[in-house]
Short mmCIF file of C-alpha atoms in Angstrom, two decimals:
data_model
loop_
_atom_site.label_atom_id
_atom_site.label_comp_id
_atom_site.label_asym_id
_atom_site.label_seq_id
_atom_site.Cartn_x
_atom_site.Cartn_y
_atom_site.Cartn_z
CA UNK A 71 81.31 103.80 97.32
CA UNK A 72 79.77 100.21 96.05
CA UNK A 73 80.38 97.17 97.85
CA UNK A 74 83.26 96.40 95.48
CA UNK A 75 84.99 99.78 96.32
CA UNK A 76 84.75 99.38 100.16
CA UNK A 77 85.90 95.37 100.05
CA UNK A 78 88.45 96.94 98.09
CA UNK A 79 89.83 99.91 99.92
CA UNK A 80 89.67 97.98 103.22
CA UNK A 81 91.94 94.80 101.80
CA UNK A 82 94.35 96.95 100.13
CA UNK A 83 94.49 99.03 103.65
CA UNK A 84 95.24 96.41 105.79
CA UNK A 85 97.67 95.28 103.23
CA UNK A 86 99.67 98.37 103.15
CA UNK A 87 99.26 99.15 107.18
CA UNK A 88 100.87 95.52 107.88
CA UNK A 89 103.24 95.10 104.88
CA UNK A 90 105.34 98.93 105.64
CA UNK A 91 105.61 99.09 108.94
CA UNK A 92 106.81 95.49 109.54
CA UNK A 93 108.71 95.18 106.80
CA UNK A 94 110.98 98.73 107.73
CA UNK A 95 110.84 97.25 111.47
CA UNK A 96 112.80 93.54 109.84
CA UNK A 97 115.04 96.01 108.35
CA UNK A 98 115.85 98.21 110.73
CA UNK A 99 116.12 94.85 113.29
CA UNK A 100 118.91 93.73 111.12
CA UNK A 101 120.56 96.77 110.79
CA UNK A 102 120.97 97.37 114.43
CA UNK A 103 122.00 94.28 114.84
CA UNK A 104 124.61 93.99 112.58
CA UNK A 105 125.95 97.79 114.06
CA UNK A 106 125.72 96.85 117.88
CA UNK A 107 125.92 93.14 117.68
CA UNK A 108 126.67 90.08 115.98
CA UNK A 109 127.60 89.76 112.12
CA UNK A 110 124.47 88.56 110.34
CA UNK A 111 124.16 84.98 109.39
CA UNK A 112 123.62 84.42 105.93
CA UNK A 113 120.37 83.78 106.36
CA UNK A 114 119.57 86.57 108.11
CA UNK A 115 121.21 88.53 105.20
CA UNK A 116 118.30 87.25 102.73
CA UNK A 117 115.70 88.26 105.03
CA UNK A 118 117.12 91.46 105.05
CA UNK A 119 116.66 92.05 101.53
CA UNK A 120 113.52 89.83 100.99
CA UNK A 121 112.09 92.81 103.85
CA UNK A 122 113.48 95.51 101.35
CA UNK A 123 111.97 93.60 98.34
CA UNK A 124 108.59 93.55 100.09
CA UNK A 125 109.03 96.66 101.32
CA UNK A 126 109.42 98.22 97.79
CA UNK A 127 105.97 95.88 96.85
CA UNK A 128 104.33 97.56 99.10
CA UNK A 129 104.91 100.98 98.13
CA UNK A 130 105.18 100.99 94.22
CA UNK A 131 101.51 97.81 94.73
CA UNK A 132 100.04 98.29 97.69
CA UNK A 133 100.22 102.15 98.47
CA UNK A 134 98.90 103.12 95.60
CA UNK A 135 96.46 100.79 94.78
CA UNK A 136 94.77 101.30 98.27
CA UNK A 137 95.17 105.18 97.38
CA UNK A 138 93.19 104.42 94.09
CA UNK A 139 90.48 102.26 96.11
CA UNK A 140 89.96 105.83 98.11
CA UNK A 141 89.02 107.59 95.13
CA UNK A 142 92.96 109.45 94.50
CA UNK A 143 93.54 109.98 91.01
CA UNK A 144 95.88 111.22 88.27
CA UNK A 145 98.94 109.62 91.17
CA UNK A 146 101.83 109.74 88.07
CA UNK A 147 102.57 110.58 84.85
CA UNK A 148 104.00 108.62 82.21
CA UNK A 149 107.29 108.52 83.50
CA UNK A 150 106.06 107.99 87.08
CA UNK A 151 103.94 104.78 86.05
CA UNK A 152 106.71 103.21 84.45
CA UNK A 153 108.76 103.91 87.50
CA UNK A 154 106.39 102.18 89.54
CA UNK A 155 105.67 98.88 87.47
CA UNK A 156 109.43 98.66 87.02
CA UNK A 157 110.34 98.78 90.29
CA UNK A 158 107.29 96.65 91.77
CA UNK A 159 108.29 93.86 88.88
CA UNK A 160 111.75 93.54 89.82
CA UNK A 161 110.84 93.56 93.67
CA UNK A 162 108.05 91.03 93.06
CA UNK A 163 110.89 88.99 91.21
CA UNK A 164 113.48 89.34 93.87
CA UNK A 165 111.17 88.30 96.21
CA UNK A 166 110.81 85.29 94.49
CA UNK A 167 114.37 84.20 93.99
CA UNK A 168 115.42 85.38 97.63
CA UNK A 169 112.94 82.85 99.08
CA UNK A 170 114.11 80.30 96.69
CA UNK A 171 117.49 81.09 97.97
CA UNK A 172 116.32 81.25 101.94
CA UNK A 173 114.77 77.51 101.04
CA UNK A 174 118.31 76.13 99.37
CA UNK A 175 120.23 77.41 101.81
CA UNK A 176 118.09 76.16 104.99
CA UNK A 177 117.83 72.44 103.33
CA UNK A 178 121.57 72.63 102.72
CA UNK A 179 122.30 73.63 106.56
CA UNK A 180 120.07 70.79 107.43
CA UNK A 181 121.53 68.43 104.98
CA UNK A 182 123.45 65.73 106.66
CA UNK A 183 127.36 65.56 105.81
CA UNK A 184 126.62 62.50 103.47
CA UNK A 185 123.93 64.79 101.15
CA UNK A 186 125.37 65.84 97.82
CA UNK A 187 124.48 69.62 99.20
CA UNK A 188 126.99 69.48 101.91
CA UNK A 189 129.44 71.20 99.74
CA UNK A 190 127.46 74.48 99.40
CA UNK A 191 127.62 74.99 103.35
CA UNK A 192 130.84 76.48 102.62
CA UNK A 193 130.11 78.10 99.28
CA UNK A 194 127.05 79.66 99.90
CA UNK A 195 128.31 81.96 102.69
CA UNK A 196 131.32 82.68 100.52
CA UNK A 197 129.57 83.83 97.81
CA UNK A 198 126.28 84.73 99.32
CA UNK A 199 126.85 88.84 98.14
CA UNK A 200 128.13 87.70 94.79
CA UNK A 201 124.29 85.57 93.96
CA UNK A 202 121.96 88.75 95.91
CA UNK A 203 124.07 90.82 93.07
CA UNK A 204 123.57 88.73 90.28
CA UNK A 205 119.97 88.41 91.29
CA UNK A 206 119.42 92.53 91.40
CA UNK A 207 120.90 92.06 88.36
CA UNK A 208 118.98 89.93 86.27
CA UNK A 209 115.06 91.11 88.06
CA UNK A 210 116.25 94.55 86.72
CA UNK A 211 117.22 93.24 83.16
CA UNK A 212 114.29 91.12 82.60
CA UNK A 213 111.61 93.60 83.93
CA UNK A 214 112.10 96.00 80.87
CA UNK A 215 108.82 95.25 79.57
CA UNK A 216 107.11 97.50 82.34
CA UNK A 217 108.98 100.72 81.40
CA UNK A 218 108.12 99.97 77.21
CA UNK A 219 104.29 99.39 77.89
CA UNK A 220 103.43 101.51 81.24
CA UNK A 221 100.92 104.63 80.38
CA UNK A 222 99.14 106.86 82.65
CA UNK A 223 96.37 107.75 80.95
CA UNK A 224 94.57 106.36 77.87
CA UNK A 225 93.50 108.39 74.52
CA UNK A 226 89.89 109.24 74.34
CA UNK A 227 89.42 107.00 77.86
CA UNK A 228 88.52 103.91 76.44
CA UNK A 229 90.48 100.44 77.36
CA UNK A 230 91.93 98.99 74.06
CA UNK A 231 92.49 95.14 73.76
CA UNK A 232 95.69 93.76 75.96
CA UNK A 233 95.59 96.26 78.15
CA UNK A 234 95.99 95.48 82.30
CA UNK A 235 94.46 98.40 84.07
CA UNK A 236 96.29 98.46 87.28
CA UNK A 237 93.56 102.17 88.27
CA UNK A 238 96.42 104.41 88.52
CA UNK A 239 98.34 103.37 85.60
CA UNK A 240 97.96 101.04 82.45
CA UNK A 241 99.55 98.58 80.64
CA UNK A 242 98.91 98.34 77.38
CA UNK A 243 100.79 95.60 74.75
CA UNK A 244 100.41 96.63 70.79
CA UNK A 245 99.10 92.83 70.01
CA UNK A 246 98.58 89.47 71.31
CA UNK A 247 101.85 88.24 70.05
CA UNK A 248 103.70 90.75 72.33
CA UNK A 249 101.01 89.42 75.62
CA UNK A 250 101.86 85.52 75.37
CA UNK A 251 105.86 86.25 74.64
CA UNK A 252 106.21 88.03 78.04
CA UNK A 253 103.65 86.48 79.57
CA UNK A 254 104.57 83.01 79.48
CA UNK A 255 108.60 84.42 79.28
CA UNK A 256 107.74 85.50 82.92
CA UNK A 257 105.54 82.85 84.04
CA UNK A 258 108.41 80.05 83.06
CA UNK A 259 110.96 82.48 84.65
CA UNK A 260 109.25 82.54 87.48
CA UNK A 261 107.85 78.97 87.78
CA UNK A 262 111.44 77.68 87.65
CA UNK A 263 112.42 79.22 90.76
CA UNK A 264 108.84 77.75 92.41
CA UNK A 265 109.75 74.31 91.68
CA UNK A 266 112.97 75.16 92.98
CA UNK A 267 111.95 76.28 96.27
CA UNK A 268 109.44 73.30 96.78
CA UNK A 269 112.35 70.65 96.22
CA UNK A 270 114.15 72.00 98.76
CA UNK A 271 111.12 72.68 101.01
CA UNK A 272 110.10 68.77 100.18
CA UNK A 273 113.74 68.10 101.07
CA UNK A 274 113.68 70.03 104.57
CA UNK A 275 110.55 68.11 105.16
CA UNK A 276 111.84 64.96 105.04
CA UNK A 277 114.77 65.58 107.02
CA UNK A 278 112.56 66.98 109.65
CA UNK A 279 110.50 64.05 109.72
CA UNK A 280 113.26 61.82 110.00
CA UNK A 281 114.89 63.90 112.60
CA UNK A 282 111.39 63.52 114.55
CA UNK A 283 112.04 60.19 114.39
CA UNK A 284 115.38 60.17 115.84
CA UNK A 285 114.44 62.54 118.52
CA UNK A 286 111.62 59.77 120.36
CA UNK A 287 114.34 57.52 121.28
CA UNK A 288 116.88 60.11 122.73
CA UNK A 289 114.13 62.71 124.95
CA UNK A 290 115.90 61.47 127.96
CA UNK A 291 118.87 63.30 126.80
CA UNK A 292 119.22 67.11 126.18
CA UNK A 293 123.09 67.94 125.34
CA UNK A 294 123.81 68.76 122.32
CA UNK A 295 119.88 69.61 121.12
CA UNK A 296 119.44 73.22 121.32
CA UNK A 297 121.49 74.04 118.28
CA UNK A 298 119.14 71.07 116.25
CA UNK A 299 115.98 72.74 117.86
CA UNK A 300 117.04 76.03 116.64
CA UNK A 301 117.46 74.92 112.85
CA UNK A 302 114.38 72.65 113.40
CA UNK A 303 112.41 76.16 114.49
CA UNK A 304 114.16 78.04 111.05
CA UNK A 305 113.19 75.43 108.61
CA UNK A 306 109.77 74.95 110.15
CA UNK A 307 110.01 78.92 109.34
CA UNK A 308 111.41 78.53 105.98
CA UNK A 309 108.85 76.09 105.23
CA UNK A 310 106.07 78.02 105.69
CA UNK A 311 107.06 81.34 103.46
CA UNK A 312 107.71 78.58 100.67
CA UNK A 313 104.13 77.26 101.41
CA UNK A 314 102.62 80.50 101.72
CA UNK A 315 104.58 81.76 98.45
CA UNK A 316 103.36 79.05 96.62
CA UNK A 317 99.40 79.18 97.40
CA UNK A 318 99.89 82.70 96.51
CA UNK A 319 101.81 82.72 93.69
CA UNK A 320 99.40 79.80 92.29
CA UNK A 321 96.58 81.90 92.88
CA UNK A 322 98.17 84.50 91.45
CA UNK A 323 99.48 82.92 88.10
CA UNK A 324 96.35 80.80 87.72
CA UNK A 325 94.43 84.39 87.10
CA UNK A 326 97.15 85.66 84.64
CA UNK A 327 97.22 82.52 82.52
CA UNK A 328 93.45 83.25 82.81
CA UNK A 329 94.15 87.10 81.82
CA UNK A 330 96.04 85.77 78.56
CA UNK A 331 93.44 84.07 76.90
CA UNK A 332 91.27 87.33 76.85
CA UNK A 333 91.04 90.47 75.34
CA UNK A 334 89.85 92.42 78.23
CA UNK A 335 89.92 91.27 81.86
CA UNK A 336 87.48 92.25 84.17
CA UNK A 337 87.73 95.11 86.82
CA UNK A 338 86.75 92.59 89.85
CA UNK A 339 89.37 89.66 88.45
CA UNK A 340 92.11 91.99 88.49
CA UNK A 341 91.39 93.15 91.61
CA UNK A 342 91.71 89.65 93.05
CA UNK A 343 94.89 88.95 91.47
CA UNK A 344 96.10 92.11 92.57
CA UNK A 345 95.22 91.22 96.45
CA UNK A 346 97.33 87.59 96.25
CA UNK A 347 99.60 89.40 94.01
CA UNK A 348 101.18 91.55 96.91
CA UNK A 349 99.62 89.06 99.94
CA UNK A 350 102.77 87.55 100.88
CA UNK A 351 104.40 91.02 101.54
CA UNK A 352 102.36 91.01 104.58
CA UNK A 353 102.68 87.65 105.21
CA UNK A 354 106.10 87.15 105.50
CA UNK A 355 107.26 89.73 107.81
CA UNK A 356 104.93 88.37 109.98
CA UNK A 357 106.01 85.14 110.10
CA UNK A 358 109.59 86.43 110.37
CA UNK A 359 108.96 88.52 113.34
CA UNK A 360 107.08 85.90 115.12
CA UNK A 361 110.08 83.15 114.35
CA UNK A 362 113.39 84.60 114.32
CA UNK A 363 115.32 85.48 116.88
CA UNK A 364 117.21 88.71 116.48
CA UNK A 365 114.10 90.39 115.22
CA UNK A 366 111.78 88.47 117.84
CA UNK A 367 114.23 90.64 120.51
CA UNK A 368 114.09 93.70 119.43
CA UNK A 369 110.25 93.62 120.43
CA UNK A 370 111.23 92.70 123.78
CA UNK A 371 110.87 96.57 125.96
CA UNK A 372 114.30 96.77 128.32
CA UNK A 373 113.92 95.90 131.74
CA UNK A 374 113.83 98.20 134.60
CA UNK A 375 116.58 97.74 137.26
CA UNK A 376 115.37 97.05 140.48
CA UNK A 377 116.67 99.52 142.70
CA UNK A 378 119.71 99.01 145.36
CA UNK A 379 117.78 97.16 148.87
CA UNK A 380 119.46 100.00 150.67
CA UNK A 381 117.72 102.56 148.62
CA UNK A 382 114.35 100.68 149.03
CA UNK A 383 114.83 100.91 152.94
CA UNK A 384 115.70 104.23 153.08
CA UNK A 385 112.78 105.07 151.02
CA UNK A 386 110.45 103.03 153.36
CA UNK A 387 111.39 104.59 156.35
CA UNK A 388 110.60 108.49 155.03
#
């Protein structure tokens, strides 16, 4: 293997062996808790399905791609490829608008009674099942493209123009008028939902600060602040995927755009975008295990009972 191969393999290996596992851990978290528990809170609900939207990232991305970096080939057929990019767009764009959603929601639980979002704290949770819906819905009716375009193999093995060689399957557009329609259709898609997310992430911000504020001239008092602390700790947490989400999808976007004005992209440039492409399915779990609570608990092993005094005695004495 070249140096390429191995810095290759290795990434998309430590991408896969952190995105799975902690992903199916969020989800199973939830679902445990929601059987033997509490009801979720709404947003505990999005987290849920932004950990099966990753989830399904990293398998139809990330598994396959590192499988491809260790030399596995001929993984699908036609069918199977377009299977895969279908799936892994409308994941990648669920992802999106769930964190969008996550970031609304948090700035409109931390908007005061006065803000002009006060009115969705009722809404949202009303309706919360009726927008995840409508968001399955449109990520699978706008990531049609994959399934018309997706090959696994190419005639006589040579890369024609427009074609985005993803190693275990292709995608191949019949001209450049067909590349900067649903390119830039899915960048703008996309992009609105971004500049969504970073409002409200400005917004959260903001209140934060001036909560910070507030906060140095009551320290001598306590009652009343664990429930503030607690949605200071989620949008802190909320803040972060948005930042995260947004270095990554810049990163990732910025190599696309790139990737349009070309006829044929090079091997190493694809592999880069691929890496931030499927980053923040790694990411994220991580920061949601290490900052909520429900899943943060289910880490925690069960204590062992001390046994009875009179037991210990007895025991002492044989």
């Amino acid at each position: 293997m070249d140096t390429r191969a191995i810095f290759k393999a290795s990434g998309f290996l430590i991408l896969t062996v952190i995105s799975i596992p902690s992903n199916l851990f969020i989800c199973c978290a939830f679902l445990h808790t929601r059987l033997t528990e509490t009801k979720l809170t709404p947003a505990d609900v999005i987290l849920c399905h932004l950990a099966i939207a990753n989830l399904t990232s990293a398998f139809t991305r990330s598994f396959p791609q590192m499988l491809t970096a260790f030399g596995c080939q001929n993984l699908y057929d036609d069918i199977g490829c377009k299977m895969v990019l279908y799936f892994y767009r409308v994941s990648r764009t669920l992802s999106i608008k769930l964190t969008c959603l996550l970031s609304t929601y948090q700035a409109v639980l931390v908007a005061p009674a006065t803000s002009i979002l006060d009115c969705l704290k009722l809404k949202i949770p009303k309706y919360l099942q009726h927008i995840i819906v409508s968001f399955y819905g449109f990520c699978f009716a706008t990531s049609v493209h994959s399934i018309l375009f997706c090959y696994s193999k190419l005639i006589n093995n040579t890369v024609p123009p427009y074609t985005f060689n993803y190693e275990y399957c292709y995608l191949t557009y019949p001209d450049y008028t067909v590349v900067i329609s649903v390119g830039l259709s899915l960048f703008f898609r996309d992009f609105a939902f971004i500049v969504m997310m970073a409002v409200m992430s400005c917004y959260i911000l903001l209140l934060l600060y001036r909560h910070g504020k507030k906060v140095k001239n009551l320290r001598s008092s306590d009652n009343g602040t664990s429930g503030s602390r607690a949605e200071t700790k989620a949008s802190r947490a909320v803040v972060t995927l948005v930042i995260l989400y947004t270095v990554f999808f810049g990163v990732d976007n910025a190599i696309w755009l790139y990737s349009l004005s070309i006829v044929r992209v090079a091997p190493l440039i694809s592999d880069i975008r691929g890496f931030f492409a499927i980053l923040y399915t790694s990411v994220c779990p991580v920061v949601v295990i290490a900052t909520n609570p429900k899943v943060k608990a289910k880490l925690k092993l069960p204590r062992i009972k001390s046994l009875p005094r009179s037991m210990d005695t007895g025991s002492s004495t044989m």
